[in-house]
Amino acid sequence: MPRRGFGLAGTLCNVPLVRSSILRPVSGCFDFAHLTPRCTALACALMCVTVARAHPEIENGLAELNPRIEATPNDAAQYLDRGELYARHADWIQAEANYLRAAELSPRLPGLDRARGALALRIGNPREAGGHFARALALDPRDAETFILRNRARVALGDRAGALADLQHALRLIESPRPELFLERAALIAAARDAVRSLDDGIARIGPVHTLQLRAFQLEESAGLIDAALARLSVIAAQSERKEIWLKRRGDVLMHAGRIAEARAAYGAALAAINSLPAWLRESPDSATLATELARLSGRAS
Amino acid sequence: MKLPQLFVTFALVAGSAVHAATTIVRGPYLQTATPTSMVVRWRTDNTEASVVSYGLERNELTSSAKAEGIGTEHIVQLTGLKPNTKYYYAVGAAPVPPPNPAKKAAEDAPGRAAINSFTTPPPVGPAKPTRVWVLGDPGTKNATQMAVRDVYYKFTGSRATDLWLLLGDNAYPDGTDADYQKAIFEMYPQTLRISPVWSTLGNHDGKSANSITESGVYYDIFTLPKRAEAGGVMSGTEAYYSFDYANIHFVCLDSHDSDRSAGGAMMQWMKADLAATQRDWIIAFFHHPTFTKGTHDSDKDSDSQGRMNDMRAIFLPVLEQAGVDLILTGHSHVYERSWLINGHYGKSDTFNASQHVKQKTNGRSDGEGAYKKPRRRAPHAGEISVVTGSAGHAGSATKPPPLNHPVFYLSLNEAGSSVIDVDGLKLDFVFLNEKGEKRDWFSIVKE
């Protein structure tokens, strides 16, 4: 079972980088005698912070973890757990303080460097994150999650080749990767044809997932690979119960490519698809709007 | 016999004895139900083969399916089934001969070779009366969870539960395998054996799961349709997916650990999925509520790291554009039910009833009348948003949550679960508290 720290996808993709409003004093969490000067300074700084409002989940987690730490104050894993609890709630300072304590007690604790790297990346320090990830991978070279994180640190540092290598490595290690990882890899590849090939590799591994097909179609269309794009649209349409949207898209691609007769046929097929819908769907505002648009486009194409 | 040989012999005998005593310690439970297939899962305490014997009669389990290899986690997919058909089944290491009719096993008797049954979903599209049980944040393992469960069992009686939804935080505190064992598998063994369960990821489940590598307890336990096996558009992930049941399209989103941005993969998939469906009803479910003033506050950006804000500001407009009918969430350990609403994507102080409420009635057929929506798929025709996150516990009684979000018709700080009955173009919804009281109900009728 993987040890969890951050919700990585959420943490790294779209959650605003905000300092937590739920800072808590360190007092009661640490034996200060054990702290390094850096950690002590951090802890002392935290002593000045007033408790704004603790999240019940943190309180519950601390209620469980603090007695365990008191009972076994030299157990590094407990500090890692507590650091991860704080990290999950975006309390970066408390998270770092706990990670530092864990590192003092057990520098090679599994999962610690990954957690520290994730934290550094989260607070905008990809260079420091890279160091942590390198150490984590030295300890466990099959840790796919760390490769994914280091790829993102390398992207932040402008090292696309290194990032791509890390992502490739992670994809080899994960049995059934999520589509997001293939999309992330394609975004690192400059040449459209190569990016499409990387997406097709993903499709071969996890199936004709809509998001991968759609991205491949967009790349093919933008690269002027019209027939490939049309073939891709056919696959997308085949997977959809309602094909009219994709048939219209086909018409648009053909129209843009100057293949007017084919475009007209595609628009006609889209109209026919709408007409074959049950009345309650055919008469929906979206369908009616699309039918009007298709009629207009068919007229232009004739 | 020399001592080492004696030891080896003893070990072999002991091992055989242990193997012979192999028992089912989890399940069986049903996953990814389609009109023609069913995934049956169970766990044994010792390694063995995975075989499901099944048939149309209790005493004629004439078909069998097996998985490759041996193990303690057993996952067998039955294929080629008939839609809307009751099947009897038994799990074990080998095909099980039908039991002696004179010793007819009770349907919910535990242990190996017990004969259970399930009914396959009906063909997709045509309506069929459907009962759905909805449990948000159930996994406390305590007396409240049991009471909520028992109230539903009494309520439904002999009426079958066609499917049930878990809205996340299924097993406290950390969503570990041991937590799941107590909070789900030992809590609902009877329902697990006969009704397929569909789940979404909660923050507590996320503590023992890793969405980016799709690994950990949650992903190990559930077999969810990443390849559109049960309808909808292929998502490629178990974190978010969709499925059809009769004339209902269910959309499961991951509000916890997937990219929630407007340009993210989950959004791209959801748009295509919603645009493709031809079902009469669209029901979306995810963990973090779009609105709540319960044990969480959707007005506070820091609460749940903005997840509630993301689901409201980014996903809700797209769901409404697609004509969603019902949104089910948990996370906040209360019951909150909206009016028929549309177009409110801001904080509670921006809510304007005259602008955002489509029908300001209680939606009760025996009261001010059911909510009415056009059958034709109309964007922004209004939906009911329900926070039903109290299947394991409610908010504090001594420091009760404010429960004052204006989007809600009714807010209750009570433990309970929800029941949905869909019959053709009518949807009935009930909230049952842990005392067995019907505390809320409403209907939506499509015309």
XYZ file of C-alpha atoms in Angstrom:
749
model
C 0.000 0.000 0.000
C 1.449 3.344 -0.908
C 2.080 5.759 1.836
C -0.024 8.826 1.253
C 0.951 12.348 1.793
C -0.513 14.799 -0.625
C -3.307 14.279 -3.017
C -0.768 14.692 -5.739
C -3.005 15.272 -8.694
C -5.044 17.822 -6.871
C -2.118 19.325 -5.076
C 0.003 19.802 -8.084
C -2.530 20.602 -10.718
C -4.986 23.134 -9.558
C -5.238 23.882 -5.901
C -4.320 27.502 -5.276
C -1.028 27.964 -3.501
C -2.186 29.583 -0.313
C -0.680 29.601 3.094
C -2.904 27.792 5.490
C -5.034 29.792 7.846
C -4.989 26.955 10.299
C -1.493 27.318 11.681
C -1.078 25.946 15.136
C 1.619 26.515 17.718
C 4.262 23.847 17.828
C 4.102 23.668 21.582
C 2.887 20.316 22.652
C 3.991 18.723 19.400
C 7.738 18.811 19.844
C 10.418 18.197 22.342
C 12.496 21.273 21.526
C 15.654 19.734 22.912
C 15.766 17.455 19.892
C 15.418 20.138 17.270
C 18.149 21.402 15.006
C 18.734 25.165 14.966
C 16.733 25.460 11.712
C 13.854 23.500 13.087
C 14.000 25.317 16.414
C 13.831 28.654 14.645
C 10.892 27.457 12.653
C 9.178 26.164 15.733
C 9.845 29.350 17.670
C 8.420 31.373 14.838
C 5.354 29.252 14.998
C 4.979 29.909 18.696
C 4.014 33.444 17.761
C 1.244 32.346 15.480
C -2.205 32.499 16.940
C -4.499 29.618 16.328
C -7.005 30.862 13.808
C -9.195 27.826 13.430
C -8.250 24.198 13.418
C -9.858 21.893 10.925
C -11.637 19.048 12.718
C -9.825 16.514 10.580
C -6.459 17.871 11.708
C -7.636 17.892 15.286
C -8.774 14.307 15.013
C -5.551 13.271 13.329
C -3.444 15.031 15.923
C -5.496 13.512 18.707
C -4.415 10.162 17.374
C -0.827 10.993 16.438
C 0.308 13.163 19.330
C -0.079 10.485 22.011
C 1.773 8.045 19.791
C 4.608 10.511 19.372
C 4.686 11.152 23.084
C 4.893 7.418 23.697
C 7.615 6.867 21.092
C 9.295 10.236 20.568
C 12.122 8.775 18.514
C 9.931 7.066 15.952
C 10.602 8.989 12.755
C 7.633 7.462 10.940
C 5.244 9.158 13.348
C 6.673 12.572 12.462
C 6.356 11.740 8.796
C 2.712 10.832 9.392
C 2.121 14.068 11.212
C 3.899 16.041 8.524
C 1.717 14.431 5.898
C -1.378 15.250 7.928
C -0.387 18.904 7.933
C 0.579 18.799 4.278
C -2.834 17.425 3.347
C -4.276 20.545 4.888
C -1.798 22.899 3.275
C -0.085 23.721 6.547
C 3.339 23.796 4.971
C 5.293 25.133 7.926
C 4.091 22.515 10.340
C 4.567 19.873 7.685
C 8.172 20.892 7.124
C 8.909 21.027 10.832
C 7.696 17.479 11.245
C 9.614 16.266 8.201
C 12.787 17.857 9.540
C 12.356 16.038 12.816
C 11.801 12.773 10.988
C 14.926 13.422 8.909
C 16.976 13.991 12.018
C 15.829 10.721 13.483
C 16.000 8.637 10.334
C 17.392 10.293 7.215
C 16.680 7.256 5.051
C 13.097 6.738 6.213
C 11.088 5.387 3.250
C 8.773 8.014 1.840
C 10.396 10.884 3.693
C 12.390 12.374 0.839
C 9.434 12.082 -1.483
C 7.257 13.902 1.015
C 9.885 16.596 1.520
C 10.319 16.988 -2.202
C 6.583 17.229 -2.748
C 6.408 19.903 -0.113
C 9.286 21.864 -1.660
C 7.644 21.618 -5.061
C 4.331 22.701 -3.634
C 5.770 25.855 -2.099
C 7.602 26.768 -5.282
C 11.118 25.450 -4.764
C 11.634 22.889 -7.531
C 15.422 22.884 -7.206
C 15.291 21.798 -3.580
C 12.529 19.362 -4.498
C 14.768 17.795 -7.127
C 17.416 17.049 -4.498
C 14.909 15.302 -2.288
C 13.528 13.308 -5.189
C 17.005 12.217 -6.252
C 17.629 10.876 -2.762
C 14.224 9.193 -2.713
C 14.938 7.466 -6.004
C 18.364 6.374 -4.834
C 16.602 4.598 -1.994
C 13.778 3.234 -4.116
C 14.376 3.323 -7.861
C 10.946 1.799 -8.539
C 8.969 4.575 -6.912
C 6.762 5.731 -9.795
C 5.200 8.536 -7.809
C 8.583 10.120 -7.160
C 9.457 9.957 -10.854
C 6.195 11.756 -11.621
C 6.939 14.405 -9.046
C 10.513 14.879 -10.227
C 9.222 15.242 -13.764
C 7.111 18.155 -12.561
C 10.045 19.692 -10.705
C 12.097 19.424 -13.876
C 9.339 21.027 -15.917
C 9.359 23.907 -13.457
C 13.128 24.198 -13.953
C 12.814 24.134 -17.733
C 14.405 20.706 -18.103
C 11.904 19.146 -20.503
C 14.189 16.321 -21.600
C 14.814 15.292 -18.015
C 11.130 15.608 -17.244
C 10.219 13.441 -20.190
C 12.718 10.784 -19.149
C 11.244 10.707 -15.660
C 7.710 10.425 -16.949
C 8.678 7.639 -19.335
C 10.217 5.817 -16.427
C 7.105 6.263 -14.291
C 4.862 5.039 -17.094
C 6.949 1.905 -17.390
C 6.583 1.259 -13.670
C 2.820 1.728 -13.434
C 0.766 -1.204 -14.608
C -2.285 0.757 -15.720
C -1.476 4.465 -15.790
C -4.145 7.126 -15.710
C -4.780 9.036 -18.926
C -3.552 12.228 -17.291
C -0.016 10.864 -17.310
C -0.090 10.238 -21.055
C -1.475 13.730 -21.593
C 1.287 15.105 -19.404
C 3.869 13.239 -21.451
C 2.440 14.416 -24.763
C 2.642 17.994 -23.535
C 6.385 17.592 -23.096
C 6.921 16.541 -26.697
C 7.381 19.398 -29.114
C 6.810 17.656 -32.445
C 3.112 17.006 -33.054
C 3.681 13.679 -34.792
C 5.803 12.430 -31.900
C 3.269 13.659 -29.392
C 0.530 11.817 -31.252
C 2.677 8.689 -31.248
C 3.062 8.981 -27.493
C -0.702 9.284 -27.125
C -1.222 6.272 -29.344
C 1.135 4.392 -27.076
C -1.142 5.336 -24.197
C -4.208 4.230 -26.153
C -2.543 0.907 -26.858
C -1.946 0.459 -23.151
C -5.171 1.635 -21.534
C -7.672 1.670 -24.364
C -9.208 4.313 -26.620
C -9.825 6.718 -23.776
C -11.751 9.792 -24.878
C -9.326 12.367 -23.522
C -6.357 10.757 -25.269
C -8.219 10.476 -28.555
C -9.390 14.059 -28.340
C -5.896 15.397 -27.674
C -4.469 13.320 -30.512
C -7.166 14.658 -32.811
C -6.356 18.245 -31.826
C -2.664 17.677 -32.491
C -3.334 16.017 -35.826
C -5.667 18.782 -36.904
C -3.247 21.529 -35.912
C -0.412 19.733 -37.714
C -2.477 19.490 -40.893
C -2.715 15.706 -40.683
C -6.263 15.849 -41.971
C -6.883 12.224 -42.816
C -5.412 11.095 -39.515
C -7.578 13.630 -37.716
C -10.668 12.408 -39.556
C -9.884 8.817 -38.695
C -9.502 9.861 -35.084
C -12.861 11.594 -35.137
C -14.443 8.432 -36.463
C -13.150 6.525 -33.445
C -14.429 9.189 -31.071
C -17.830 9.248 -32.762
C -18.088 5.476 -32.661
C -17.781 5.592 -28.869
C -20.499 8.180 -28.450
C -24.197 7.400 -28.384
C -24.809 10.811 -29.894
C -22.659 11.243 -32.960
C -23.942 14.537 -34.313
C -21.402 16.692 -32.498
C -18.484 14.701 -33.852
C -19.945 14.514 -37.335
C -20.253 18.294 -37.347
C -16.653 18.508 -36.212
C -15.750 16.270 -39.113
C -17.540 18.633 -41.449
C -15.671 21.587 -39.966
C -12.306 19.902 -40.484
C -13.160 19.033 -44.072
C -14.497 22.506 -44.775
C -11.332 24.069 -43.414
C -9.307 21.740 -45.639
C -11.288 22.811 -48.680
C -12.935 19.391 -49.150
C -16.342 20.929 -49.640
C -18.314 17.962 -50.956
C -17.119 15.762 -48.114
C -17.903 18.508 -45.635
C -21.423 18.752 -46.993
C -21.816 15.003 -46.591
C -20.567 15.169 -43.009
C -22.984 17.966 -42.129
C -25.769 15.974 -43.740
C -24.817 12.923 -41.697
C -24.875 15.050 -38.545
C -28.367 16.277 -39.396
C -29.470 12.716 -40.041
C -28.055 11.714 -36.657
C -30.111 14.426 -34.973
C -33.216 13.341 -36.835
C -32.732 9.774 -35.678
C -32.805 10.797 -32.013
C -35.901 10.219 -29.908
C -38.216 13.221 -30.128
C -37.478 14.415 -26.593
C -33.794 14.674 -27.420
C -34.270 15.892 -30.979
C -36.429 18.721 -29.705
C -34.030 19.803 -26.999
C -32.689 23.352 -27.330
C -29.132 22.091 -27.905
C -30.212 19.786 -30.702
C -32.372 22.456 -32.301
C -29.521 24.967 -32.225
C -27.127 22.442 -33.698
C -29.609 21.493 -36.437
C -29.997 25.140 -37.414
C -26.222 25.558 -37.514
C -25.834 22.416 -39.606
C -28.453 23.587 -42.073
C -26.588 26.884 -42.420
C -23.248 25.144 -42.896
C -24.714 22.723 -45.418
C -25.972 25.698 -47.372
C -22.518 27.269 -47.340
C -20.982 24.029 -48.503
C -23.313 23.624 -51.438
C 12.601 -39.896 11.432
C 15.164 -37.190 12.072
C 13.995 -34.018 13.716
C 14.226 -31.779 10.626
C 12.251 -34.306 8.558
C 9.690 -34.520 11.313
C 9.389 -30.772 11.315
C 8.917 -30.647 7.545
C 6.277 -33.355 7.693
C 4.486 -31.549 10.469
C 4.634 -28.303 8.559
C 3.182 -29.926 5.446
C 0.373 -31.527 7.404
C -0.319 -28.318 9.237
C -0.285 -26.430 5.968
C -2.787 -28.814 4.465
C -4.986 -28.432 7.456
C -4.884 -24.659 7.170
C -5.642 -24.844 3.469
C -8.569 -27.114 4.097
C -9.917 -24.563 6.526
C -9.829 -21.730 4.017
C -12.752 -19.411 4.582
C -14.159 -16.358 2.955
C -13.216 -13.350 5.025
C -14.653 -10.663 2.739
C -17.625 -10.654 0.436
C -18.640 -11.831 -1.981
C -19.489 -8.415 -3.339
C -20.694 -7.183 -6.712
C -19.036 -4.645 -8.959
C -19.371 -3.019 -12.394
C -22.783 -4.452 -13.104
C -23.956 -4.300 -16.704
C -26.997 -5.882 -18.341
C -24.815 -8.746 -19.529
C -21.962 -8.976 -17.033
C -21.129 -8.839 -13.356
C -17.859 -8.730 -11.465
C -17.885 -10.892 -8.342
C -15.171 -10.305 -5.759
C -14.257 -11.920 -2.463
C -11.293 -12.546 -0.190
C -10.155 -15.745 1.422
C -7.781 -16.228 4.292
C -5.649 -18.599 2.248
C -4.487 -18.719 -1.319
C -6.709 -20.624 -3.702
C -8.313 -20.534 -7.128
C -11.180 -18.192 -8.006
C -14.342 -19.798 -9.335
C -17.922 -18.556 -9.468
C -20.639 -21.104 -10.144
C -23.898 -19.612 -11.301
C -27.236 -20.376 -12.863
C -30.858 -19.402 -13.153
C -32.024 -21.800 -10.458
C -30.715 -22.156 -6.941
C -30.094 -25.839 -7.414
C -28.749 -25.586 -10.931
C -25.522 -23.648 -10.863
C -24.650 -25.110 -14.191
C -22.280 -22.398 -15.399
C -18.981 -21.365 -13.970
C -16.365 -18.700 -14.538
C -12.896 -18.473 -13.138
C -9.968 -16.120 -12.936
C -6.437 -17.067 -13.849
C -4.028 -18.013 -11.101
C -4.519 -18.355 -7.388
C -4.604 -15.828 -4.606
C -6.514 -14.491 -1.670
C -8.135 -11.638 -3.582
C -10.611 -13.089 -6.034
C -12.024 -11.142 -8.968
C -14.157 -13.018 -11.456
C -16.165 -11.482 -14.249
C -19.309 -13.260 -15.372
C -20.163 -12.493 -18.980
C -22.896 -13.429 -21.415
C -25.626 -12.897 -18.836
C -29.221 -12.044 -19.649
C -30.397 -8.539 -18.765
C -32.797 -8.011 -15.885
C -32.451 -11.629 -14.830
C -31.998 -13.162 -11.411
C -28.926 -15.363 -11.099
C -27.903 -17.574 -8.231
C -24.199 -17.904 -7.542
C -21.643 -19.412 -5.230
C -17.944 -18.678 -4.932
C -15.113 -21.029 -4.168
C -11.947 -22.669 -5.393
C -13.746 -25.027 -7.752
C -17.139 -25.305 -9.402
C -19.638 -25.993 -6.684
C -22.191 -28.736 -7.187
C -25.721 -27.603 -6.494
C -26.660 -28.068 -2.876
C -29.006 -30.718 -1.679
C -32.489 -29.214 -1.969
C -33.295 -30.740 1.371
C -30.650 -28.448 2.880
C -31.674 -25.228 1.264
C -29.212 -22.613 2.337
C -30.426 -19.252 3.509
C -29.702 -16.617 0.911
C -27.608 -14.558 3.261
C -25.922 -17.388 5.099
C -22.229 -16.632 5.465
C -19.362 -18.907 4.571
C -18.197 -20.818 1.536
C -20.564 -22.356 -0.907
C -23.399 -20.218 0.386
C -25.702 -19.508 -2.484
C -26.400 -15.861 -3.128
C -28.216 -14.109 -5.902
C -28.154 -10.940 -7.918
C -30.293 -9.475 -10.658
C -28.542 -8.084 -13.704
C -29.375 -4.508 -14.690
C -32.090 -4.146 -17.304
C -31.337 -3.175 -20.901
C -30.045 0.367 -21.112
C -32.617 2.916 -22.184
C -36.102 1.673 -21.348
C -37.423 2.607 -17.966
C -37.617 0.126 -15.129
C -38.564 0.901 -11.526
C -35.210 1.380 -9.830
C -34.266 1.708 -6.186
C -30.971 3.316 -5.226
C -29.614 3.526 -1.682
C -27.277 6.452 -1.051
C -24.757 6.466 1.790
C -22.529 9.455 2.390
C -19.613 9.255 4.811
C -20.872 6.054 6.381
C -17.686 4.466 7.666
C -17.640 5.199 11.382
C -18.162 1.542 12.332
C -20.288 2.720 15.230
C -23.846 2.305 16.474
C -25.045 5.237 14.382
C -23.849 3.604 11.187
C -25.613 0.407 12.207
C -28.808 2.250 13.070
C -28.833 4.050 9.734
C -28.291 0.748 7.988
C -31.033 -1.041 9.893
C -33.517 1.742 9.267
C -32.967 1.334 5.546
C -33.259 -2.450 5.716
C -36.582 -2.070 7.487
C -37.705 0.601 5.020
C -36.892 -1.393 1.914
C -38.067 -4.731 3.260
C -38.390 -7.193 0.441
C -37.997 -4.483 -2.194
C -34.633 -5.143 -3.804
C -31.930 -2.496 -3.794
C -30.978 -2.302 -7.448
C -27.747 -0.481 -6.714
C -26.170 1.583 -3.966
C -23.875 4.541 -3.978
C -21.088 5.321 -1.544
C -20.326 9.044 -1.571
C -16.838 8.730 -0.112
C -15.310 8.588 3.350
C -16.503 5.038 3.311
C -14.162 3.868 6.053
C -12.811 6.019 8.859
C -10.362 7.145 9.930
C -7.858 6.422 7.189
C -9.530 4.255 4.566
C -7.172 1.403 5.342
C -7.972 -2.152 4.458
C -8.795 -2.829 8.111
C -11.034 0.240 8.195
C -12.873 -1.010 5.116
C -13.221 -4.460 6.581
C -15.104 -3.136 9.595
C -16.906 -0.179 8.066
C -18.065 -1.731 4.819
C -17.558 -5.461 4.561
C -18.656 -6.375 8.062
C -21.296 -3.651 8.110
C -23.212 -4.427 4.925
C -22.468 -8.084 4.069
C -25.998 -8.861 2.999
C -26.336 -5.906 0.643
C -22.865 -6.434 -0.777
C -23.770 -9.953 -1.846
C -26.925 -9.013 -3.718
C -26.609 -5.412 -4.900
C -23.797 -3.819 -6.908
C -22.095 -0.936 -5.126
C -20.547 2.102 -6.819
C -18.241 4.454 -5.012
C -16.541 7.806 -5.220
C -13.325 8.742 -3.451
C -13.499 10.738 -0.222
C -10.713 12.510 1.595
C -10.473 9.809 4.241
C -10.308 7.113 1.563
C -7.589 9.212 -0.022
C -5.337 8.747 2.994
C -4.670 5.166 1.961
C -4.953 5.589 -1.769
C -2.833 7.237 -4.392
C -4.849 8.565 -7.280
C -1.928 9.476 -9.474
C -0.697 5.903 -9.619
C -4.223 4.618 -9.014
C -3.057 2.360 -6.262
C -3.770 1.771 -2.611
C -6.703 0.411 -0.682
C -9.576 2.227 -2.386
C -8.407 1.279 -5.857
C -7.620 -2.250 -4.734
C -11.067 -2.800 -3.274
C -13.269 -1.405 -6.009
C -13.540 -2.565 -9.605
C -15.031 0.418 -11.385
C -15.677 0.911 -15.100
C -12.674 2.713 -16.532
C -13.419 1.437 -20.068
C -17.092 2.443 -20.217
C -18.046 -1.173 -19.585
C -21.353 -0.093 -18.057
C -22.197 2.728 -20.458
C -21.077 6.290 -20.948
C -17.791 7.456 -22.420
C -14.494 5.788 -21.564
C -12.653 7.689 -18.839
C -9.609 5.439 -18.567
C -9.614 5.712 -14.793
C -11.526 4.411 -11.794
C -11.256 7.820 -10.145
C -14.085 9.179 -12.313
C -16.430 7.215 -14.508
C -20.046 6.864 -15.557
C -22.577 4.099 -15.912
C -26.136 3.536 -17.049
C -28.934 1.766 -15.263
C -32.188 1.525 -17.247
C -33.078 5.140 -18.079
C -30.628 6.705 -15.613
C -27.123 7.948 -16.362
C -24.876 8.146 -13.301
C -21.764 10.312 -13.396
C -19.140 9.792 -10.695
C -16.558 12.562 -10.284
C -13.444 12.636 -8.145
C -13.610 15.864 -6.190
C -10.723 14.871 -3.959
C -7.639 13.877 -5.845
C -8.064 14.497 -9.574
C -7.372 17.647 -11.529
C -10.450 19.832 -11.138
C -9.400 22.543 -13.560
C -11.609 23.603 -16.468
C -9.067 22.272 -18.945
C -8.302 19.096 -17.051
C -8.899 15.557 -18.212
C -11.822 14.959 -15.856
C -13.658 17.973 -17.248
C -12.905 17.032 -20.861
C -14.202 13.555 -20.230
C -17.296 14.745 -18.369
C -18.308 17.117 -21.168
C -18.084 14.335 -23.737
C -19.852 11.888 -21.450
C -22.773 14.195 -20.731
C -23.113 15.183 -24.366
C -23.328 11.538 -25.369
C -26.002 10.245 -23.031
C -29.558 9.548 -24.113
C -30.887 8.540 -20.733
C -33.893 10.309 -19.217
C -32.166 11.091 -15.937
C -28.705 12.360 -15.107
C -27.522 11.875 -11.544
C -24.041 13.115 -10.602
C -22.266 12.123 -7.411
C -19.001 13.129 -5.804
C -17.667 13.706 -2.322
C -17.215 17.437 -1.793
C -20.464 19.420 -1.838
C -21.016 22.447 -4.006
C -22.925 24.092 -1.165
C -22.903 23.373 2.554
C -23.124 25.063 5.913
C -22.831 21.858 7.845
C -19.684 20.428 9.324
C -17.919 22.093 6.414
C -18.433 25.528 4.970
C -18.488 25.908 1.208
C -18.000 29.658 1.575
C -14.518 29.223 3.009
C -11.820 28.817 0.382
C -9.495 27.166 2.873
C -12.031 24.516 3.832
C -11.038 21.308 2.049
C -8.408 23.283 0.109
C -10.930 24.844 -2.226
C -12.372 21.597 -3.485
C -15.958 22.647 -2.785
C -15.357 25.928 -4.556
C -13.909 24.088 -7.574
C -16.859 21.745 -7.829
C -19.295 24.640 -7.594
C -17.551 27.197 -9.803
C -16.011 24.902 -12.411
C -18.064 21.723 -12.613
C -21.568 22.826 -11.634
C -22.084 25.138 -14.646
C -21.188 22.315 -17.015
C -23.422 19.847 -15.216
C -26.301 22.302 -15.395
C -25.660 23.035 -19.051
C -25.960 19.296 -19.681
C -29.286 19.107 -17.854
C -28.286 17.318 -14.648
C -31.274 16.420 -12.472
C -29.776 15.474 -9.131
C -26.392 16.074 -7.483
C -25.451 13.888 -4.522
C -22.542 14.720 -2.239
C -21.263 13.996 1.252
C -18.252 15.295 3.229
C -20.413 17.520 5.422
C -21.986 15.308 8.057
C -25.485 16.646 7.737
C -28.462 16.481 5.419
C -29.041 19.534 3.233
C -31.471 19.604 0.313
C -31.902 22.453 -2.115
C -34.800 23.944 -3.945
C -34.874 23.279 -7.674
C -31.970 25.580 -8.483
C -29.858 26.775 -11.368
C -27.055 29.212 -11.996
C -25.704 29.822 -8.522
C -21.938 29.422 -8.617
C -20.792 31.894 -5.980
C -20.687 32.123 -2.229
C -23.875 32.032 -0.200
C -24.083 35.832 0.021
C -24.470 35.996 -3.756
C -27.441 33.670 -3.753
C -30.562 35.341 -5.067
C -33.672 33.245 -4.794
C -35.519 35.133 -7.490
C -32.647 34.505 -9.868
C -31.396 31.071 -8.816
C -34.482 29.150 -7.734
C -36.419 27.627 -10.593
C -39.284 26.351 -8.440
C -39.561 27.505 -4.850
C -41.775 24.737 -3.569
C -41.054 21.809 -1.307
C -41.306 19.420 -4.240
C -43.608 17.058 -2.416
C -46.407 15.356 -4.248
C -48.420 15.432 -1.035
C -47.519 19.054 -0.403
C -46.880 21.865 -2.858
C -46.448 19.432 -5.727
C -43.552 17.653 -7.347
C -40.860 19.612 -9.149
C -41.549 19.619 -12.853
C -38.959 19.555 -15.582
C -39.388 19.241 -19.334
C -38.571 15.809 -20.633
C -36.672 17.264 -23.543
C -33.092 17.708 -22.452
C -32.986 21.365 -21.534
C -29.890 23.109 -20.282
C -30.279 24.903 -16.977
C -33.719 23.468 -16.283
C -32.764 23.105 -12.634
C -31.461 20.418 -10.347
C -31.780 19.355 -6.747
C -28.540 19.376 -4.822
C -28.414 17.028 -1.842
C -25.700 16.789 0.783
C -26.296 13.453 2.446
C -23.104 12.913 4.405
C -24.439 11.605 7.667
C -24.721 7.853 7.172
C -22.068 7.342 9.859
C -22.596 10.298 12.121
C -24.123 13.764 12.218
C -22.527 17.006 13.308
C -21.999 17.858 16.948
C -25.153 18.158 19.024
C -23.544 20.480 21.545
C -21.976 22.766 18.929
C -24.371 22.242 16.043
C -23.393 23.413 12.580
C -25.068 26.601 11.330
C -27.114 24.910 8.571
C -28.030 28.286 7.140
C -27.082 28.111 3.481
C -29.914 29.828 1.611
C -29.743 27.450 -1.333
C -31.305 24.726 0.783
C -34.979 24.150 1.328
C -34.174 21.939 4.314
C -31.100 21.375 6.454
C -30.890 18.783 9.208
C -28.159 17.885 11.658
C -29.242 14.255 11.742
C -27.674 10.959 10.834
C -29.335 9.047 8.043
C -29.256 7.834 4.484
C -31.159 8.591 1.305
C -33.254 6.510 -1.029
C -34.007 7.237 -4.665
C -36.824 5.552 -6.556
C -36.983 6.176 -10.264
C -40.037 4.974 -12.120
C -40.105 6.107 -15.718
C -40.243 9.884 -15.746
C -40.760 10.236 -12.011
C -38.023 10.385 -9.405
C -38.876 10.102 -5.707
C -36.310 10.933 -3.056
C -36.479 10.192 0.669
C -34.148 10.935 3.559
C -34.477 8.542 6.495
C -32.875 9.468 9.779
C -31.321 6.966 12.146
C -34.526 6.755 14.157
C -36.456 5.558 11.172
C -38.250 8.829 10.541
C -38.865 10.017 7.004
C -37.419 13.492 7.478
C -37.510 14.743 3.924
C -38.947 13.740 0.616
C -39.496 15.244 -2.771
C -40.273 14.213 -6.327
C -39.205 15.365 -9.760
C -41.498 14.676 -12.676
C -40.490 15.068 -16.303
C -43.224 16.124 -18.676
